[in-house]
Short mmCIF file of C-alpha atoms in Angstrom, two decimals:
data_model
loop_
_atom_site.label_atom_id
_atom_site.label_comp_id
_atom_site.label_asym_id
_atom_site.label_seq_id
_atom_site.Cartn_x
_atom_site.Cartn_y
_atom_site.Cartn_z
CA UNK P 1 19.72 -9.86 -13.54
CA UNK P 2 15.96 -10.45 -13.53
CA UNK P 3 14.21 -8.36 -10.89
CA UNK P 4 11.92 -7.76 -9.14
CA UNK P 5 10.92 -11.23 -7.96
CA UNK P 6 7.84 -9.84 -6.26
CA UNK P 7 5.99 -6.55 -5.80
CA UNK P 8 3.30 -5.65 -3.30
CA UNK P 9 1.22 -3.22 -5.31
CA UNK P 10 -1.19 -2.06 -2.62
CA UNK P 11 -3.50 -0.23 -2.73
CA UNK P 12 -2.77 2.29 0.00
CA UNK P 13 -4.14 1.89 3.54
CA UNK P 14 -4.69 -1.87 3.22
CA UNK P 15 -1.88 -3.27 5.39
CA UNK P 16 1.09 -2.69 3.11
CA UNK P 17 3.29 -1.34 5.91
CA UNK P 18 2.71 -4.54 7.92
CA UNK P 19 3.76 -6.59 4.90
CA UNK P 20 6.90 -4.50 4.47
CA UNK P 21 7.90 -4.76 8.13
CA UNK P 22 7.48 -8.53 8.43
CA UNK P 23 9.19 -9.28 5.12
CA UNK P 24 12.08 -7.09 6.20
CA UNK P 25 12.80 -9.63 8.96
CA UNK P 26 13.34 -12.58 6.60
CA UNK P 27 16.93 -13.37 5.63
CA UNK P 28 15.95 -14.37 2.09
CA UNK P 29 14.10 -11.15 1.32
CA UNK P 30 15.80 -8.05 -0.06
CA UNK P 31 13.79 -4.82 0.11
CA UNK P 32 14.89 -1.28 -0.78
CA UNK P 33 17.46 0.14 1.64
CA UNK P 34 16.12 2.59 4.17
CA UNK P 35 12.81 3.25 2.46
CA UNK P 36 9.58 1.37 1.91
CA UNK P 37 8.71 2.68 -1.55
CA UNK P 38 11.02 3.54 -4.44
CA UNK P 39 8.07 4.70 -6.58
CA UNK P 40 10.17 3.59 -9.54
CA UNK P 41 7.47 2.02 -11.68
CA UNK P 42 5.03 4.92 -11.40
CA UNK P 43 7.02 8.11 -10.74
CA UNK P 44 10.71 7.58 -11.50
CA UNK P 45 10.76 5.04 -14.32
CA UNK P 46 12.61 7.52 -16.55
CA UNK P 47 15.59 7.37 -14.20
CA UNK P 48 16.43 3.94 -15.59
CA UNK P 49 16.98 0.43 -14.27
CA UNK P 50 20.35 1.20 -12.68
CA UNK P 51 18.67 3.80 -10.46
CA UNK P 52 16.21 1.14 -9.33
CA UNK P 53 18.79 -1.61 -8.78
CA UNK P 54 20.91 0.70 -6.64
CA UNK P 55 18.17 0.76 -4.01
CA UNK P 56 18.93 -2.89 -3.17
CA UNK P 57 21.85 -4.48 -1.35
CA UNK P 58 22.06 -7.63 -3.42
CA UNK P 59 24.23 -10.51 -2.24
CA UNK P 60 23.56 -14.09 -3.36
CA UNK P 61 21.05 -13.54 -6.14
CA UNK P 62 20.38 -17.30 -6.34
CA UNK P 63 19.04 -17.44 -2.76
CA UNK P 64 17.43 -14.04 -2.42
CA UNK P 65 14.01 -12.75 -3.38
CA UNK P 66 14.19 -9.08 -4.37
CA UNK P 67 11.13 -6.89 -4.32
CA UNK P 68 9.28 -4.03 -2.73
CA UNK P 69 5.98 -3.10 -1.16
CA UNK P 70 4.69 -0.21 -3.26
CA UNK P 71 1.03 0.67 -2.55
CA UNK P 72 0.83 3.44 -5.15
CA UNK P 73 1.22 0.96 -8.04
CA UNK P 74 -2.21 -0.68 -7.79
CA UNK P 75 -4.26 1.80 -9.83
CA UNK P 76 -1.44 3.10 -12.06
CA UNK P 77 -1.94 0.94 -15.13
CA UNK P 78 1.38 1.96 -16.68
CA UNK P 79 3.17 0.04 -13.93
CA UNK P 80 1.76 -3.28 -15.13
CA UNK P 81 3.68 -3.42 -18.42
CA UNK P 82 6.78 -1.90 -16.83
CA UNK P 83 7.00 -4.63 -14.20
CA UNK P 84 6.07 -7.32 -16.72
CA UNK P 85 8.79 -6.22 -19.14
CA UNK P 86 11.44 -6.63 -16.44
CA UNK P 87 10.12 -9.95 -15.15
CA UNK P 88 7.05 -11.71 -16.59
CA UNK P 89 7.33 -14.22 -13.71
CA UNK P 90 7.13 -11.52 -11.03
CA UNK P 91 4.78 -12.40 -8.18
CA UNK P 92 2.19 -9.78 -7.29
CA UNK P 93 0.83 -9.19 -3.78
CA UNK P 94 -2.49 -7.33 -3.59
CA UNK P 95 -3.63 -6.30 -0.13
CA UNK P 96 -7.37 -5.97 0.36
CA UNK P 97 -9.50 -3.92 2.75
CA UNK P 98 -13.13 -2.91 2.86
CA UNK P 99 -13.02 -0.19 0.16
CA UNK P 100 -15.32 2.09 2.16
CA UNK P 101 -13.01 2.04 5.18
CA UNK P 102 -10.00 2.30 2.87
CA UNK P 103 -11.33 5.46 1.19
CA UNK P 104 -11.95 7.10 4.56
CA UNK P 105 -8.50 6.10 5.83
CA UNK P 106 -6.78 7.34 2.66
CA UNK P 107 -8.58 10.68 2.98
CA UNK P 108 -7.26 10.97 6.55
CA UNK P 109 -3.77 10.03 5.32
CA UNK P 110 -3.66 12.83 2.78
CA UNK P 111 -5.31 15.23 5.21
CA UNK P 112 -2.57 14.43 7.69
CA UNK P 113 0.02 15.33 5.06
CA UNK P 114 -1.67 18.67 4.44
CA UNK P 115 -2.60 17.77 0.87
CA UNK P 116 -6.41 17.89 0.93
CA UNK P 117 -9.42 19.52 2.55
CA UNK P 118 -11.01 18.07 5.71
CA UNK P 119 -14.21 17.83 3.66
CA UNK P 120 -14.33 14.40 2.03
CA UNK P 121 -16.01 15.62 -1.17
CA UNK P 122 -13.42 18.36 -1.71
CA UNK P 123 -10.57 15.96 -1.00
CA UNK P 124 -11.83 13.46 -3.57
CA UNK P 125 -12.17 16.19 -6.16
CA UNK P 126 -8.51 17.08 -5.69
CA UNK P 127 -7.23 13.51 -5.33
CA UNK P 128 -9.59 11.08 -7.12
CA UNK P 129 -7.39 8.13 -6.15
CA UNK P 130 -8.95 8.31 -2.69
CA UNK P 131 -11.92 6.68 -4.42
CA UNK P 132 -10.51 5.04 -7.55
CA UNK P 133 -7.90 2.95 -5.73
CA UNK P 134 -10.73 0.99 -4.12
CA UNK P 135 -12.19 -0.21 -7.41
CA UNK P 136 -10.99 -3.80 -7.10
CA UNK P 137 -13.30 -5.01 -9.85
CA UNK P 138 -11.51 -2.76 -12.34
CA UNK P 139 -7.85 -3.20 -11.43
CA UNK P 140 -7.47 -6.75 -10.10
CA UNK P 141 -8.64 -8.38 -13.37
CA UNK P 142 -6.16 -6.21 -15.29
CA UNK P 143 -3.26 -7.42 -13.16
CA UNK P 144 -4.49 -11.00 -13.41
CA UNK P 145 -4.82 -10.83 -17.19
CA UNK P 146 -1.17 -9.76 -17.43
CA UNK P 147 0.50 -11.97 -14.83
CA UNK P 148 -1.95 -14.84 -14.47
CA UNK P 149 -3.91 -15.83 -11.39
CA UNK P 150 -1.20 -18.19 -10.11
CA UNK P 151 1.27 -15.32 -9.78
CA UNK P 152 -1.09 -13.12 -7.78
CA UNK P 153 -1.87 -13.40 -4.08
CA UNK P 154 -4.68 -11.52 -2.36
CA UNK P 155 -4.05 -10.65 1.29
CA UNK P 156 -6.99 -9.38 3.35
CA UNK P 157 -6.35 -6.84 6.08
CA UNK P 158 -9.01 -8.64 8.14
CA UNK P 159 -6.83 -11.77 8.07
CA UNK P 160 -3.72 -9.80 9.05
CA UNK P 161 -5.61 -8.49 12.05
CA UNK P 162 -7.22 -11.76 13.13
CA UNK P 163 -4.80 -14.49 12.02
CA UNK P 164 -1.41 -12.94 11.19
CA UNK P 165 0.50 -16.21 11.65
CA UNK P 166 -1.46 -17.93 8.88
CA UNK P 167 -1.09 -14.89 6.60
CA UNK P 168 2.65 -14.99 7.17
CA UNK P 169 3.05 -18.71 6.55
CA UNK P 170 0.94 -18.53 3.38
CA UNK P 171 3.03 -15.58 2.22
CA UNK P 172 6.28 -17.47 2.79
CA UNK P 173 4.95 -20.39 0.75
CA UNK P 174 3.79 -18.12 -2.06
CA UNK P 175 7.17 -16.36 -2.26
CA UNK P 176 9.00 -19.71 -1.97
CA UNK P 177 11.04 -18.71 1.06
CA UNK P 178 11.59 -20.70 4.25
CA UNK P 179 8.62 -20.79 6.63
CA UNK P 180 9.90 -19.13 9.78
CA UNK P 181 7.83 -18.06 12.81
CA UNK P 182 5.98 -14.79 12.48
CA UNK P 183 8.42 -11.95 13.36
CA UNK P 184 7.60 -10.27 16.68
CA UNK P 185 7.30 -6.89 14.98
CA UNK P 186 4.03 -8.13 13.50
CA UNK P 187 2.40 -7.62 16.89
CA UNK P 188 3.55 -4.03 17.29
CA UNK P 189 1.43 -1.01 16.37
CA UNK P 190 2.30 0.10 12.86
CA UNK P 191 1.27 3.43 11.36
CA UNK P 192 -0.51 4.63 14.49
CA UNK P 193 -3.35 6.93 13.48
CA UNK P 194 -2.50 10.60 14.05
CA UNK P 195 -3.53 13.92 12.55
CA UNK P 196 -1.34 16.96 11.97
CA UNK P 197 -2.20 20.10 13.91
CA UNK P 198 -0.52 22.39 11.39
CA UNK P 199 -1.36 21.21 7.83
CA UNK P 200 0.95 23.70 6.12
CA UNK P 201 3.91 22.41 8.15
CA UNK P 202 2.97 18.79 7.52
CA UNK P 203 2.67 19.49 3.79
CA UNK P 204 6.13 21.09 3.73
CA UNK P 205 7.67 18.22 5.70
CA UNK P 206 6.07 15.63 3.41
CA UNK P 207 7.16 17.36 0.21
CA UNK P 208 10.70 17.75 1.53
CA UNK P 209 10.90 14.08 2.48
CA UNK P 210 9.71 13.00 -0.98
CA UNK P 211 12.35 15.15 -2.68
CA UNK P 212 15.07 13.86 -0.36
CA UNK P 213 14.10 10.26 -1.09
CA UNK P 214 14.22 10.97 -4.82
CA UNK P 215 17.89 11.79 -4.41
CA UNK P 216 18.45 8.78 -2.14
CA UNK P 217 18.83 10.90 1.00
CA UNK P 218 16.62 8.47 2.90
CA UNK P 219 19.07 8.23 5.81
CA UNK P 220 18.56 11.91 6.56
CA UNK P 221 14.79 11.40 6.43
CA UNK P 222 15.02 8.58 8.98
CA UNK P 223 17.22 10.69 11.26
CA UNK P 224 14.72 13.52 11.04
CA UNK P 225 12.02 11.15 12.23
CA UNK P 226 14.12 10.11 15.22
CA UNK P 227 14.79 13.66 16.38
CA UNK P 228 11.10 14.46 16.32
CA UNK P 229 10.51 16.25 13.03
CA UNK P 230 7.50 14.07 12.37
CA UNK P 231 5.85 15.22 15.57
CA UNK P 232 4.20 17.71 13.20
CA UNK P 233 1.90 14.79 12.34
CA UNK P 234 -0.01 14.85 15.62
CA UNK P 235 -2.30 16.92 17.78
CA UNK P 236 -4.81 17.84 15.10
CA UNK P 237 -7.48 15.15 15.49
CA UNK P 238 -10.15 17.84 15.77
CA UNK P 239 -9.56 18.68 12.09
CA UNK P 240 -11.29 15.46 11.02
CA UNK P 241 -14.83 16.08 9.77
CA UNK P 242 -16.90 12.87 10.01
CA UNK P 243 -18.75 11.71 6.93
CA UNK P 244 -22.48 12.28 6.81
CA UNK P 245 -24.92 9.37 6.62
CA UNK P 246 -25.52 10.32 2.99
CA UNK P 247 -21.81 10.11 2.19
CA UNK P 248 -21.65 6.64 3.76
CA UNK P 249 -24.61 5.54 1.66
CA UNK P 250 -22.97 6.92 -1.47
CA UNK P 251 -19.76 5.00 -0.76
CA UNK P 252 -21.73 1.80 -0.20
CA UNK P 253 -23.42 2.16 -3.59
CA UNK P 254 -20.16 3.19 -5.25
CA UNK P 255 -18.31 0.09 -4.08
CA UNK P 256 -21.14 -2.43 -4.35
CA UNK P 257 -19.74 -4.04 -7.52
CA UNK P 258 -16.22 -4.13 -6.10
CA UNK P 259 -17.32 -5.97 -2.96
CA UNK P 260 -19.44 -8.38 -5.03
CA UNK P 261 -16.46 -9.00 -7.28
CA UNK P 262 -14.27 -9.95 -4.32
CA UNK P 263 -16.96 -12.25 -2.95
CA UNK P 264 -17.16 -14.10 -6.26
CA UNK P 265 -13.40 -14.20 -6.70
CA UNK P 266 -12.58 -15.48 -3.22
CA UNK P 267 -15.82 -17.21 -2.14
CA UNK P 268 -15.78 -15.11 1.03
CA UNK P 269 -18.81 -13.62 2.70
CA UNK P 270 -18.18 -9.87 2.76
CA UNK P 271 -21.74 -8.82 3.47
CA UNK P 272 -20.65 -7.03 6.65
CA UNK P 273 -18.67 -4.59 4.50
CA UNK P 274 -21.92 -3.08 3.23
CA UNK P 275 -22.92 -2.24 6.78
CA UNK P 276 -19.91 -0.10 7.66
CA UNK P 277 -20.95 2.80 9.89
CA UNK P 278 -19.29 5.72 11.63
CA UNK P 279 -18.84 3.53 14.70
CA UNK P 280 -16.80 0.74 13.06
CA UNK P 281 -14.84 2.41 10.27
#
């Protein structure tokens, strides 16, 4: 069995949940059961291929496309060879977002989980991937060198927001699955922005969920969500400390080469990305 057929490698906070939810609606697509991310190729590779395969309910292998949307893989270089060794023909989806907005959003994500400080600088010091995962000019060429440009598809969050039908049809063509109408779930709010009021409780809940998923107890995690356990991730919006003008300027300089790289690679005008402000992040 040669799997995966495709992997959405992220990075985080670029629309990966939308991709997962719409692909989940297609009859020809097989994603991990009950969980978005197996984290196999970066965290649990030592558990072996059987552990990975058991995440999937595989029927007619000739008609199905098996894969996952795993946004933590993008800037973990060890995942490249691991995926390639299993399937050199694997198709790679890379979702793209203004790296400045992405860094801010990823900081808020980890803050919501109780993992980092509300101060952006302190959060980055503890979790450098808040910044490094936006360096498209470093990581995209590495993935392209390994898999080839024809096996890689870039998907812009801007396009998901403004023309989701076209994104979906292009994605179906790329994955060589039937072109069906865009699933209705695509128009629903996904990953609504919230902030935990009690960071210690959110951190405990997040760590517990990760450990439960490691042992394939994802059904219990989903039930916990339904009964309201994840209400701990709300009510704390006042904990967010806005970036200073200087911090915005620093991010603009930091990501200048990455934005230029994307412009050259895609022939898109991304000049507005340099002008991100507190009002449009």
